[in-house]
Short mmCIF file of C-alpha atoms in Angstrom, two decimals:
data_model
loop_
_atom_site.label_atom_id
_atom_site.label_comp_id
_atom_site.label_asym_id
_atom_site.label_seq_id
_atom_site.Cartn_x
_atom_site.Cartn_y
_atom_site.Cartn_z
CA ASP A 15 -21.68 -11.06 37.74
CA TYR A 16 -24.49 -12.52 39.80
CA GLU A 17 -24.81 -15.75 41.78
CA VAL A 18 -27.99 -17.60 42.69
CA GLU A 19 -27.85 -20.37 45.28
CA VAL A 20 -30.87 -22.64 44.94
CA LYS A 21 -31.64 -24.06 48.40
CA ASP A 22 -34.48 -26.36 47.31
CA HIS A 23 -32.83 -29.67 46.29
CA LEU A 24 -35.95 -30.83 44.46
CA LEU A 25 -36.55 -27.70 42.36
CA GLN A 26 -36.53 -28.74 38.68
CA GLY A 27 -36.19 -25.29 37.14
CA CYS A 28 -36.83 -21.59 37.29
CA GLU A 29 -37.11 -18.59 35.01
CA VAL A 30 -34.94 -15.52 34.74
CA THR A 31 -36.87 -12.41 33.77
CA LEU A 32 -34.77 -9.91 31.87
CA ALA A 33 -35.79 -6.25 31.96
CA LEU A 34 -34.40 -3.66 29.56
CA ASP A 35 -34.22 0.03 30.32
CA MET A 36 -36.28 1.07 27.31
CA THR A 37 -35.64 4.76 28.00
CA LYS A 38 -32.26 4.14 26.32
CA TYR A 39 -33.71 2.58 23.15
CA PHE A 40 -36.41 3.15 20.58
CA VAL A 41 -39.24 0.59 20.81
CA ASP A 42 -38.90 -0.17 17.10
CA GLU A 43 -35.10 -0.55 17.40
CA PRO A 44 -34.40 -2.57 20.58
CA PRO A 45 -30.98 -4.00 21.38
CA LYS A 46 -29.98 -7.43 20.19
CA LEU A 47 -29.98 -10.02 23.00
CA LYS A 48 -27.87 -13.14 23.09
CA VAL A 49 -28.29 -15.84 25.70
CA ASP A 50 -25.44 -18.32 25.96
CA GLY A 51 -24.18 -17.13 22.58
CA LYS A 52 -27.49 -17.60 20.73
CA ASP A 53 -29.69 -14.78 19.46
CA LEU A 54 -32.85 -14.38 21.52
CA GLU A 55 -35.97 -13.26 19.70
CA TYR A 56 -38.17 -11.12 21.91
CA SER A 57 -40.58 -8.22 21.97
CA PRO A 58 -39.65 -5.28 24.23
CA VAL A 59 -43.37 -4.87 24.96
CA TYR A 60 -43.57 -8.21 26.79
CA GLY A 61 -41.47 -9.65 29.58
CA ILE A 62 -38.36 -11.53 28.51
CA ARG A 63 -38.18 -14.89 30.26
CA VAL A 64 -35.36 -17.39 30.03
CA PRO A 65 -35.99 -20.88 31.45
CA ILE A 66 -33.25 -22.51 33.55
CA LEU A 67 -33.31 -26.29 34.01
CA LEU A 68 -32.07 -27.51 37.39
CA ASN A 69 -31.69 -30.82 39.22
CA GLU A 70 -30.79 -32.67 36.02
CA SER A 71 -28.44 -35.15 37.70
CA TRP A 72 -27.33 -36.40 41.11
CA ALA A 73 -24.25 -34.16 40.97
CA ASN A 74 -23.96 -30.53 42.03
CA GLU A 75 -25.72 -28.27 39.56
CA ASP A 76 -23.46 -25.41 38.50
CA LYS A 77 -24.82 -23.50 35.52
CA LEU A 78 -23.72 -20.24 34.00
CA LEU A 79 -26.23 -18.13 32.07
CA GLN A 80 -24.52 -15.56 29.87
CA VAL A 81 -26.59 -12.63 28.63
CA GLU A 82 -25.18 -10.21 26.09
CA VAL A 83 -26.86 -6.91 25.15
CA VAL A 84 -25.70 -5.37 21.86
CA ASP A 85 -26.62 -1.72 21.26
CA PRO A 86 -28.45 -1.39 17.94
CA GLY A 87 -26.87 1.92 16.94
CA SER A 88 -23.30 0.80 17.55
CA GLU A 89 -23.13 -1.73 14.72
CA GLY A 90 -22.90 0.86 11.94
CA GLY A 91 -20.17 3.42 11.33
CA ALA A 92 -17.16 3.41 9.05
CA SER A 93 -16.34 0.20 7.25
CA LEU A 94 -13.57 -1.13 5.06
CA PHE A 95 -14.27 -3.85 2.50
CA GLY A 96 -17.61 -4.58 4.15
CA HIS A 97 -16.15 -4.98 7.64
CA SER A 98 -16.95 -2.52 10.41
CA LEU A 99 -13.96 -0.61 11.74
CA GLN A 100 -15.61 -0.05 15.05
CA PRO A 101 -16.81 -2.99 17.16
CA PRO A 102 -20.40 -2.85 18.45
CA ARG A 103 -21.01 -1.78 22.05
CA LYS A 104 -21.78 -4.88 24.08
CA PHE A 105 -22.65 -5.43 27.70
CA LYS A 106 -22.24 -8.90 29.20
CA TYR A 107 -23.91 -10.28 32.29
CA ASN A 108 -23.13 -13.62 33.89
CA ILE A 109 -25.61 -15.32 36.20
CA ARG A 110 -24.36 -18.46 37.97
CA PHE A 111 -26.86 -20.94 39.40
CA TYR A 112 -25.65 -23.39 42.04
CA GLN A 113 -27.76 -26.21 43.49
CA GLU A 114 -26.51 -28.98 45.76
CA PRO A 115 -28.03 -32.42 45.29
CA ASP A 116 -30.23 -34.02 47.92
CA TYR A 117 -27.73 -36.58 49.16
CA ARG A 118 -30.39 -38.48 51.10
CA HIS A 119 -31.98 -39.61 47.83
CA ILE A 120 -28.83 -40.69 46.00
CA VAL A 121 -28.69 -44.04 47.82
CA LYS A 122 -31.66 -45.34 49.77
CA PRO A 123 -31.66 -48.62 51.68
CA LEU A 124 -34.34 -51.18 50.92
CA SER A 125 -33.99 -52.93 54.26
CA LEU A 126 -31.94 -52.88 57.45
CA ASN A 127 -30.87 -55.94 59.40
CA VAL A 128 -28.57 -55.61 62.44
CA THR A 129 -27.15 -58.69 64.18
CA ASP A 130 -24.65 -59.18 66.98
CA ASP A 131 -21.57 -61.41 66.86
CA PHE A 132 -23.72 -64.32 68.12
CA GLY A 133 -26.06 -64.04 65.09
CA GLU A 134 -28.93 -62.64 67.17
CA GLU A 135 -30.99 -59.97 65.42
CA LEU A 136 -31.07 -56.66 67.27
CA VAL A 137 -34.31 -54.66 67.33
CA GLY A 138 -34.10 -50.90 66.80
CA ASP A 139 -36.20 -48.23 68.44
CA THR A 140 -38.22 -47.81 65.22
CA ALA A 141 -39.40 -50.20 62.53
CA PHE A 142 -37.50 -49.82 59.24
CA ASP A 143 -38.66 -47.04 56.92
CA SER A 144 -36.44 -45.84 54.04
CA ASP A 145 -37.48 -42.24 54.71
CA ILE A 146 -36.09 -42.27 58.27
CA ASP A 147 -32.45 -41.16 58.54
CA GLU A 148 -31.57 -42.43 62.02
CA TYR A 149 -32.12 -45.59 64.08
CA ARG A 150 -31.02 -46.46 67.62
CA TYR A 151 -30.08 -49.93 68.85
CA THR A 152 -29.32 -51.10 72.38
CA ILE A 153 -26.31 -53.41 72.42
CA GLY A 154 -25.47 -55.65 75.37
CA GLU A 155 -22.10 -55.39 77.14
CA GLU A 156 -21.08 -58.88 76.00
CA VAL A 157 -21.41 -57.93 72.32
CA GLU A 158 -18.13 -56.91 70.67
CA THR A 159 -19.25 -56.64 67.04
CA VAL A 160 -22.44 -55.87 65.15
CA HIS A 161 -23.19 -56.67 61.51
CA ILE A 162 -25.32 -54.36 59.41
CA ASN A 163 -26.96 -55.78 56.31
#
């Protein structure tokens, strides 16, 4: 099993390149590949690429890619009433992709208004900008409460 942690919160996707050890197979009789349970048509002459979609929602992305390699010569053998008595040799690989969301972009303020308990507007150290994560306000000693809208 393999794990891939995607650090870039904005990355929309990537590709997994699968490489077969063709010294174990004949070019005209490659193994059968299944990705997430579905047969994958490919040519052993060219690279095998599997696209992975990421960042599809605001939640954590946790995807499992399952790759199964079925040896071509293992599917034959003795059979009874048309059913093989020997199961094919299979190798399974699991690749887990994990991507945390960019929490700063889930909820973004449109404005920021800070007032004291006397209704006076307080001025921050920086003018409002939705891309700024932190503001500082100086509050007088007589102020007991501030209101943030």
